[in-house]
Amino acid sequence: MIRCLCTILYFFCILNLTGVSLDFQVKEKMHYNNAQEVKEVVSEHVSGEMSEYGDVPKKIALTFDDGPNVACTGRLLDGLKKRNVRATFFVIGKNAKKNPKLTKRIYEEGHMIGNHTYTHIDMSKVSEGKAGKELKKTSRTVHAITGEYPQYMRPPYGVCSQKLEESLDMILVRWTIDPLDWKTENTNEIVKKVVTKAEENDIILLHDCYKSSVDAALKIIDILQKKGYEFVTVDELFLD
Ligand SMILES: [Zn+2]
């Protein structure tokens, strides 16, 4: 219900911004978790017409999973601040607890914090009760540090049963570009994979626990900003 409402709000906001009128009744079944579908429909119906309105920046979101990481996240935050970019961090609860200063810094510097479970469990392989506990423990940890409960979550490996997904009181977010940064750990390869695929409304998946991913993220920003992209948090991508 929340997802449907938010999706509708998302379209209303975009249409209001651009002045474009769009019949989106057929899209009412769209869900946030299907990031690719959201991107395709919005791009097909809206962004083409947005260019007629001149200098509306193309929005795109960088997301970082599995942190905060003491060796990498601080440097990433420095680079984001220097470039005036806000991103989304799907934190692992136990890492947030271990690194409260970094977690607070992410929040205070205007980035969005999402929930990535407490111990990075595969939610398709545990009971609903166990998965729920992992999410709640993480949300409580983030709240204790920042004063705010995460509203968005990303399941580790992107997997979550339909039943569990429907019972969640959080908005599930997957991604549209996955350069497999954890596998290659090769900065140039990651950059190339992302910038050659990047389109408006994409959600890019990276991990702020690899040096190569942090280097790649900053290069990706420099390249795509020059191409007219504006980096926003996931909630801004959906609701702004
Ligand atoms: Zn993960």
PDB file of C-alpha atoms and ligand atoms in Angstrom:
ATOM      1  CA  MET A   1       0.000   0.000   0.000  1.00  0.00           C
ATOM      2  CA  ILE A   2       2.785   2.417   0.965  1.00  0.00           C
ATOM      3  CA  ARG A   3       4.691   1.455  -2.159  1.00  0.00           C
ATOM      4  CA  CYS A   4       1.695   2.072  -4.428  1.00  0.00           C
ATOM      5  CA  LEU A   5       0.990   5.409  -2.799  1.00  0.00           C
ATOM      6  CA  CYS A   6       4.592   6.488  -3.063  1.00  0.00           C
ATOM      7  CA  THR A   7       4.824   5.412  -6.694  1.00  0.00           C
ATOM      8  CA  ILE A   8       1.794   7.491  -7.533  1.00  0.00           C
ATOM      9  CA  LEU A   9       3.273  10.423  -5.606  1.00  0.00           C
ATOM     10  CA  TYR A  10       6.493   9.983  -7.521  1.00  0.00           C
ATOM     11  CA  PHE A  11       4.764  10.339 -10.850  1.00  0.00           C
ATOM     12  CA  PHE A  12       2.703  13.284  -9.676  1.00  0.00           C
ATOM     13  CA  CYS A  13       5.826  15.110  -8.520  1.00  0.00           C
ATOM     14  CA  ILE A  14       7.679  14.522 -11.773  1.00  0.00           C
ATOM     15  CA  LEU A  15       4.692  15.642 -13.798  1.00  0.00           C
ATOM     16  CA  ASN A  16       4.256  18.728 -11.682  1.00  0.00           C
ATOM     17  CA  LEU A  17       7.894  19.625 -12.146  1.00  0.00           C
ATOM     18  CA  THR A  18       7.792  19.330 -15.893  1.00  0.00           C
ATOM     19  CA  GLY A  19       4.260  20.381 -16.620  1.00  0.00           C
ATOM     20  CA  VAL A  20       3.871  17.226 -18.696  1.00  0.00           C
ATOM     21  CA  SER A  21       0.515  15.523 -18.541  1.00  0.00           C
ATOM     22  CA  LEU A  22       0.632  11.750 -18.499  1.00  0.00           C
ATOM     23  CA  ASP A  23      -1.966   9.065 -18.175  1.00  0.00           C
ATOM     24  CA  PHE A  24      -0.281   6.583 -15.879  1.00  0.00           C
ATOM     25  CA  GLN A  25      -3.287   4.574 -14.781  1.00  0.00           C
ATOM     26  CA  VAL A  26      -1.890   1.478 -16.446  1.00  0.00           C
ATOM     27  CA  LYS A  27       1.199   1.790 -14.307  1.00  0.00           C
ATOM     28  CA  GLU A  28      -0.602   1.720 -11.015  1.00  0.00           C
ATOM     29  CA  LYS A  29       0.691  -1.762 -10.244  1.00  0.00           C
ATOM     30  CA  MET A  30       4.287  -0.649 -10.454  1.00  0.00           C
ATOM     31  CA  HIS A  31       6.377  -1.149  -7.359  1.00  0.00           C
ATOM     32  CA  TYR A  32       9.489   0.542  -6.122  1.00  0.00           C
ATOM     33  CA  ASN A  33      11.385  -2.681  -5.875  1.00  0.00           C
ATOM     34  CA  ASN A  34      11.308  -3.029  -9.619  1.00  0.00           C
ATOM     35  CA  ALA A  35      13.833  -0.268 -10.137  1.00  0.00           C
ATOM     36  CA  GLN A  36      14.368  -1.144 -13.787  1.00  0.00           C
ATOM     37  CA  GLU A  37      10.674  -0.845 -14.575  1.00  0.00           C
ATOM     38  CA  VAL A  38      10.403   2.467 -12.745  1.00  0.00           C
ATOM     39  CA  LYS A  39      13.349   3.779 -14.710  1.00  0.00           C
ATOM     40  CA  GLU A  40      12.033   2.599 -18.072  1.00  0.00           C
ATOM     41  CA  VAL A  41       8.553   3.987 -17.653  1.00  0.00           C
ATOM     42  CA  VAL A  42       9.686   7.328 -16.319  1.00  0.00           C
ATOM     43  CA  SER A  43      12.332   7.682 -18.995  1.00  0.00           C
ATOM     44  CA  GLU A  44       9.929   6.673 -21.765  1.00  0.00           C
ATOM     45  CA  HIS A  45       7.133   8.993 -20.784  1.00  0.00           C
ATOM     46  CA  VAL A  46       8.778  11.880 -19.051  1.00  0.00           C
ATOM     47  CA  SER A  47      12.458  12.459 -19.653  1.00  0.00           C
ATOM     48  CA  GLY A  48      12.123  12.778 -23.419  1.00  0.00           C
ATOM     49  CA  GLU A  49       9.687  15.585 -22.907  1.00  0.00           C
ATOM     50  CA  MET A  50      11.714  17.056 -20.043  1.00  0.00           C
ATOM     51  CA  SER A  51      14.420  18.085 -22.505  1.00  0.00           C
ATOM     52  CA  GLU A  52      11.882  20.402 -24.133  1.00  0.00           C
ATOM     53  CA  TYR A  53      11.835  22.321 -20.881  1.00  0.00           C
ATOM     54  CA  GLY A  54      15.515  23.114 -21.067  1.00  0.00           C
ATOM     55  CA  ASP A  55      18.018  22.701 -18.294  1.00  0.00           C
ATOM     56  CA  VAL A  56      16.417  20.022 -16.138  1.00  0.00           C
ATOM     57  CA  PRO A  57      19.325  17.876 -14.906  1.00  0.00           C
ATOM     58  CA  LYS A  58      19.179  14.139 -15.457  1.00  0.00           C
ATOM     59  CA  LYS A  59      18.905  12.482 -12.068  1.00  0.00           C
ATOM     60  CA  ILE A  60      20.857   9.402 -11.105  1.00  0.00           C
ATOM     61  CA  ALA A  61      21.552   7.704  -7.754  1.00  0.00           C
ATOM     62  CA  LEU A  62      24.724   6.171  -6.356  1.00  0.00           C
ATOM     63  CA  THR A  63      24.121   3.564  -3.683  1.00  0.00           C
ATOM     64  CA  PHE A  64      26.738   1.993  -1.408  1.00  0.00           C
ATOM     65  CA  ASP A  65      26.124  -1.300   0.372  1.00  0.00           C
ATOM     66  CA  ASP A  66      27.819  -3.179   3.213  1.00  0.00           C
ATOM     67  CA  GLY A  67      29.394  -0.252   5.127  1.00  0.00           C
ATOM     68  CA  PRO A  68      30.198   1.766   6.967  1.00  0.00           C
ATOM     69  CA  ASN A  69      33.797   0.706   6.574  1.00  0.00           C
ATOM     70  CA  VAL A  70      36.559   2.286   8.596  1.00  0.00           C
ATOM     71  CA  ALA A  71      39.124   2.047   5.793  1.00  0.00           C
ATOM     72  CA  CYS A  72      36.970   3.385   2.950  1.00  0.00           C
ATOM     73  CA  THR A  73      33.796   5.225   3.941  1.00  0.00           C
ATOM     74  CA  GLY A  74      35.505   8.342   5.325  1.00  0.00           C
ATOM     75  CA  ARG A  75      37.445   8.903   2.112  1.00  0.00           C
ATOM     76  CA  LEU A  76      34.280   8.370   0.094  1.00  0.00           C
ATOM     77  CA  LEU A  77      32.461  10.956   2.226  1.00  0.00           C
ATOM     78  CA  ASP A  78      35.318  13.428   1.688  1.00  0.00           C
ATOM     79  CA  GLY A  79      35.050  12.922  -2.083  1.00  0.00           C
ATOM     80  CA  LEU A  80      31.279  13.261  -2.122  1.00  0.00           C
ATOM     81  CA  LYS A  81      31.443  16.461  -0.066  1.00  0.00           C
ATOM     82  CA  LYS A  82      34.068  17.948  -2.380  1.00  0.00           C
ATOM     83  CA  ARG A  83      31.793  17.259  -5.358  1.00  0.00           C
ATOM     84  CA  ASN A  84      28.623  18.389  -3.575  1.00  0.00           C
ATOM     85  CA  VAL A  85      27.045  14.980  -4.157  1.00  0.00           C
ATOM     86  CA  ARG A  86      24.589  13.112  -1.972  1.00  0.00           C
ATOM     87  CA  ALA A  87      24.316   9.347  -2.095  1.00  0.00           C
ATOM     88  CA  THR A  88      22.517   6.472  -0.399  1.00  0.00           C
ATOM     89  CA  PHE A  89      24.174   4.073   2.040  1.00  0.00           C
ATOM     90  CA  PHE A  90      22.532   0.720   2.746  1.00  0.00           C
ATOM     91  CA  VAL A  91      24.363  -0.051   5.963  1.00  0.00           C
ATOM     92  CA  ILE A  92      24.853  -3.372   7.704  1.00  0.00           C
ATOM     93  CA  GLY A  93      23.556  -2.916  11.264  1.00  0.00           C
ATOM     94  CA  LYS A  94      26.556  -4.431  12.999  1.00  0.00           C
ATOM     95  CA  ASN A  95      28.915  -2.201  10.976  1.00  0.00           C
ATOM     96  CA  ALA A  96      26.875   0.860  11.931  1.00  0.00           C
ATOM     97  CA  LYS A  97      27.103  -0.140  15.589  1.00  0.00           C
ATOM     98  CA  LYS A  98      30.860  -0.686  15.273  1.00  0.00           C
ATOM     99  CA  ASN A  99      31.335   2.669  13.499  1.00  0.00           C
ATOM    100  CA  PRO A 100      28.866   5.110  15.052  1.00  0.00           C
ATOM    101  CA  LYS A 101      30.917   8.203  14.173  1.00  0.00           C
ATOM    102  CA  LEU A 102      31.012   7.272  10.501  1.00  0.00           C
ATOM    103  CA  THR A 103      27.305   6.439  10.543  1.00  0.00           C
ATOM    104  CA  LYS A 104      26.520   9.796  12.085  1.00  0.00           C
ATOM    105  CA  ARG A 105      28.740  11.548   9.592  1.00  0.00           C
ATOM    106  CA  ILE A 106      26.903   9.883   6.674  1.00  0.00           C
ATOM    107  CA  TYR A 107      23.636  11.184   8.092  1.00  0.00           C
ATOM    108  CA  GLU A 108      24.871  14.647   8.999  1.00  0.00           C
ATOM    109  CA  GLU A 109      26.356  15.215   5.565  1.00  0.00           C
ATOM    110  CA  GLY A 110      22.944  14.781   3.986  1.00  0.00           C
ATOM    111  CA  HIS A 111      23.179  11.256   2.628  1.00  0.00           C
ATOM    112  CA  MET A 112      20.364   8.770   2.947  1.00  0.00           C
ATOM    113  CA  ILE A 113      20.798   5.740   5.192  1.00  0.00           C
ATOM    114  CA  GLY A 114      18.981   2.550   4.272  1.00  0.00           C
ATOM    115  CA  ASN A 115      18.775  -0.810   6.027  1.00  0.00           C
ATOM    116  CA  HIS A 116      20.820  -3.778   4.712  1.00  0.00           C
ATOM    117  CA  THR A 117      20.065  -6.187   7.619  1.00  0.00           C
ATOM    118  CA  TYR A 118      22.159  -6.581  10.777  1.00  0.00           C
ATOM    119  CA  THR A 119      24.486  -9.400   9.699  1.00  0.00           C
ATOM    120  CA  HIS A 120      24.034  -9.440   5.907  1.00  0.00           C
ATOM    121  CA  ILE A 121      21.770 -12.462   5.907  1.00  0.00           C
ATOM    122  CA  ASP A 122      20.259 -14.020   2.799  1.00  0.00           C
ATOM    123  CA  MET A 123      16.635 -13.174   3.533  1.00  0.00           C
ATOM    124  CA  SER A 124      15.372 -15.923   1.240  1.00  0.00           C
ATOM    125  CA  LYS A 125      17.040 -18.547   3.427  1.00  0.00           C
ATOM    126  CA  VAL A 126      15.793 -17.552   6.874  1.00  0.00           C
ATOM    127  CA  SER A 127      12.363 -17.396   8.477  1.00  0.00           C
ATOM    128  CA  GLU A 128      10.285 -14.251   8.203  1.00  0.00           C
ATOM    129  CA  GLY A 129      10.715 -13.795  11.944  1.00  0.00           C
ATOM    130  CA  LYS A 130      14.500 -13.910  11.731  1.00  0.00           C
ATOM    131  CA  ALA A 131      14.564 -11.539   8.752  1.00  0.00           C
ATOM    132  CA  GLY A 132      12.250  -9.130  10.570  1.00  0.00           C
ATOM    133  CA  LYS A 133      14.497  -9.169  13.648  1.00  0.00           C
ATOM    134  CA  GLU A 134      17.561  -8.401  11.514  1.00  0.00           C
ATOM    135  CA  LEU A 135      15.821  -5.422   9.961  1.00  0.00           C
ATOM    136  CA  LYS A 136      14.434  -4.094  13.255  1.00  0.00           C
ATOM    137  CA  LYS A 137      17.799  -4.419  15.019  1.00  0.00           C
ATOM    138  CA  THR A 138      19.447  -2.455  12.225  1.00  0.00           C
ATOM    139  CA  SER A 139      16.768   0.231  12.217  1.00  0.00           C
ATOM    140  CA  ARG A 140      17.061   0.613  15.993  1.00  0.00           C
ATOM    141  CA  THR A 141      20.860   0.887  15.708  1.00  0.00           C
ATOM    142  CA  VAL A 142      20.625   3.591  13.029  1.00  0.00           C
ATOM    143  CA  HIS A 143      17.974   5.441  15.037  1.00  0.00           C
ATOM    144  CA  ALA A 144      20.118   5.364  18.185  1.00  0.00           C
ATOM    145  CA  ILE A 145      22.947   7.025  16.256  1.00  0.00           C
ATOM    146  CA  THR A 146      21.110   9.442  13.960  1.00  0.00           C
ATOM    147  CA  GLY A 147      17.701   9.901  15.579  1.00  0.00           C
ATOM    148  CA  GLU A 148      15.986   8.691  12.418  1.00  0.00           C
ATOM    149  CA  TYR A 149      14.674   5.267  11.393  1.00  0.00           C
ATOM    150  CA  PRO A 150      15.548   4.118   7.867  1.00  0.00           C
ATOM    151  CA  GLN A 151      12.523   4.014   5.581  1.00  0.00           C
ATOM    152  CA  TYR A 152      14.195   2.134   2.752  1.00  0.00           C
ATOM    153  CA  MET A 153      15.854  -1.268   2.714  1.00  0.00           C
ATOM    154  CA  ARG A 154      17.860  -3.346   0.293  1.00  0.00           C
ATOM    155  CA  PRO A 155      18.003  -7.095   0.857  1.00  0.00           C
ATOM    156  CA  PRO A 156      21.504  -8.597   0.686  1.00  0.00           C
ATOM    157  CA  TYR A 157      22.027 -10.177  -2.771  1.00  0.00           C
ATOM    158  CA  GLY A 158      18.782  -8.465  -3.804  1.00  0.00           C
ATOM    159  CA  VAL A 159      16.768 -11.489  -2.703  1.00  0.00           C
ATOM    160  CA  CYS A 160      13.624 -11.385  -0.613  1.00  0.00           C
ATOM    161  CA  SER A 161      10.492 -13.518  -0.816  1.00  0.00           C
ATOM    162  CA  GLN A 162       7.349 -11.923  -2.192  1.00  0.00           C
ATOM    163  CA  LYS A 163       5.553 -12.685   1.067  1.00  0.00           C
ATOM    164  CA  LEU A 164       8.190 -11.033   3.218  1.00  0.00           C
ATOM    165  CA  GLU A 165       8.405  -8.108   0.851  1.00  0.00           C
ATOM    166  CA  GLU A 166       4.677  -7.506   1.142  1.00  0.00           C
ATOM    167  CA  SER A 167       4.828  -7.624   4.928  1.00  0.00           C
ATOM    168  CA  LEU A 168       7.624  -5.051   5.197  1.00  0.00           C
ATOM    169  CA  ASP A 169       6.904  -1.574   6.454  1.00  0.00           C
ATOM    170  CA  MET A 170       9.901  -0.322   4.512  1.00  0.00           C
ATOM    171  CA  ILE A 171      10.357   0.439   0.839  1.00  0.00           C
ATOM    172  CA  LEU A 172      12.483  -2.150  -0.902  1.00  0.00           C
ATOM    173  CA  VAL A 173      15.091  -0.834  -3.338  1.00  0.00           C
ATOM    174  CA  ARG A 174      17.172  -2.895  -5.728  1.00  0.00           C
ATOM    175  CA  TRP A 175      19.308  -1.381  -8.539  1.00  0.00           C
ATOM    176  CA  THR A 176      19.519  -0.959 -12.308  1.00  0.00           C
ATOM    177  CA  ILE A 177      23.321  -0.988 -12.796  1.00  0.00           C
ATOM    178  CA  ASP A 178      25.568  -3.524 -11.090  1.00  0.00           C
ATOM    179  CA  PRO A 179      29.208  -3.340 -12.206  1.00  0.00           C
ATOM    180  CA  LEU A 180      30.131  -6.244  -9.871  1.00  0.00           C
ATOM    181  CA  ASP A 181      32.657  -3.999  -8.128  1.00  0.00           C
ATOM    182  CA  TRP A 182      33.196  -6.556  -5.343  1.00  0.00           C
ATOM    183  CA  LYS A 183      34.297  -9.108  -7.920  1.00  0.00           C
ATOM    184  CA  THR A 184      36.630  -7.096 -10.130  1.00  0.00           C
ATOM    185  CA  GLU A 185      38.120  -4.633  -7.597  1.00  0.00           C
ATOM    186  CA  ASN A 186      39.397  -2.870 -10.719  1.00  0.00           C
ATOM    187  CA  THR A 187      38.665   0.851 -10.695  1.00  0.00           C
ATOM    188  CA  ASN A 188      38.796   1.463 -14.450  1.00  0.00           C
ATOM    189  CA  GLU A 189      36.666  -1.576 -15.216  1.00  0.00           C
ATOM    190  CA  ILE A 190      34.018  -0.454 -12.733  1.00  0.00           C
ATOM    191  CA  VAL A 191      34.011   3.089 -14.120  1.00  0.00           C
ATOM    192  CA  LYS A 192      33.715   1.852 -17.707  1.00  0.00           C
ATOM    193  CA  LYS A 193      30.852  -0.520 -16.890  1.00  0.00           C
ATOM    194  CA  VAL A 194      28.879   2.230 -15.173  1.00  0.00           C
ATOM    195  CA  VAL A 195      29.444   5.220 -17.444  1.00  0.00           C
ATOM    196  CA  THR A 196      28.750   3.270 -20.636  1.00  0.00           C
ATOM    197  CA  LYS A 197      25.431   2.035 -19.253  1.00  0.00           C
ATOM    198  CA  ALA A 198      24.306   5.078 -17.279  1.00  0.00           C
ATOM    199  CA  GLU A 199      20.984   6.641 -18.143  1.00  0.00           C
ATOM    200  CA  GLU A 200      18.626   8.980 -16.410  1.00  0.00           C
ATOM    201  CA  ASN A 201      16.954   7.550 -13.265  1.00  0.00           C
ATOM    202  CA  ASP A 202      19.459   4.718 -12.907  1.00  0.00           C
ATOM    203  CA  ILE A 203      20.320   3.329  -9.486  1.00  0.00           C
ATOM    204  CA  ILE A 204      23.985   2.310  -9.375  1.00  0.00           C
ATOM    205  CA  LEU A 205      25.106  -0.419  -6.968  1.00  0.00           C
ATOM    206  CA  LEU A 206      28.564  -0.113  -5.396  1.00  0.00           C
ATOM    207  CA  HIS A 207      30.141  -1.136  -2.078  1.00  0.00           C
ATOM    208  CA  ASP A 208      31.955   1.287   0.235  1.00  0.00           C
ATOM    209  CA  CYS A 209      34.205  -1.425   1.607  1.00  0.00           C
ATOM    210  CA  TYR A 210      36.602  -1.598  -1.355  1.00  0.00           C
ATOM    211  CA  LYS A 211      39.210   1.047  -2.183  1.00  0.00           C
ATOM    212  CA  SER A 212      38.655   0.411  -5.907  1.00  0.00           C
ATOM    213  CA  SER A 213      34.930   1.088  -5.530  1.00  0.00           C
ATOM    214  CA  VAL A 214      35.518   4.410  -3.766  1.00  0.00           C
ATOM    215  CA  ASP A 215      38.003   5.481  -6.466  1.00  0.00           C
ATOM    216  CA  ALA A 216      35.537   4.356  -9.149  1.00  0.00           C
ATOM    217  CA  ALA A 217      32.604   6.183  -7.559  1.00  0.00           C
ATOM    218  CA  LEU A 218      34.487   9.494  -7.545  1.00  0.00           C
ATOM    219  CA  LYS A 219      35.563   9.052 -11.175  1.00  0.00           C
ATOM    220  CA  ILE A 220      32.007   8.100 -12.155  1.00  0.00           C
ATOM    221  CA  ILE A 221      30.736  11.303 -10.544  1.00  0.00           C
ATOM    222  CA  ASP A 222      33.318  13.455 -12.347  1.00  0.00           C
ATOM    223  CA  ILE A 223      32.445  11.917 -15.723  1.00  0.00           C
ATOM    224  CA  LEU A 224      28.671  11.923 -15.352  1.00  0.00           C
ATOM    225  CA  GLN A 225      28.470  15.420 -13.834  1.00  0.00           C
ATOM    226  CA  LYS A 226      30.143  16.701 -16.998  1.00  0.00           C
ATOM    227  CA  LYS A 227      27.441  14.918 -18.990  1.00  0.00           C
ATOM    228  CA  GLY A 228      24.742  16.826 -17.116  1.00  0.00           C
ATOM    229  CA  TYR A 229      23.774  14.289 -14.456  1.00  0.00           C
ATOM    230  CA  GLU A 230      22.730  15.290 -10.970  1.00  0.00           C
ATOM    231  CA  PHE A 231      23.446  12.757  -8.234  1.00  0.00           C
ATOM    232  CA  VAL A 232      20.585  12.405  -5.783  1.00  0.00           C
ATOM    233  CA  THR A 233      19.581  10.096  -2.962  1.00  0.00           C
ATOM    234  CA  VAL A 234      17.197   7.239  -3.706  1.00  0.00           C
ATOM    235  CA  ASP A 235      14.278   8.983  -2.004  1.00  0.00           C
ATOM    236  CA  GLU A 236      14.916  12.097  -4.082  1.00  0.00           C
ATOM    237  CA  LEU A 237      15.017  10.016  -7.245  1.00  0.00           C
ATOM    238  CA  PHE A 238      11.630   8.566  -6.405  1.00  0.00           C
ATOM    239  CA  LEU A 239       9.890  11.491  -4.799  1.00  0.00           C
ATOM    240  CA  ASP A 240      11.473  14.770  -5.812  1.00  0.00           C
TER     241      ASP A 240
HETATM  242 ZN    ZN B   1      25.377  -6.434   0.631  1.00  0.00          ZN
END
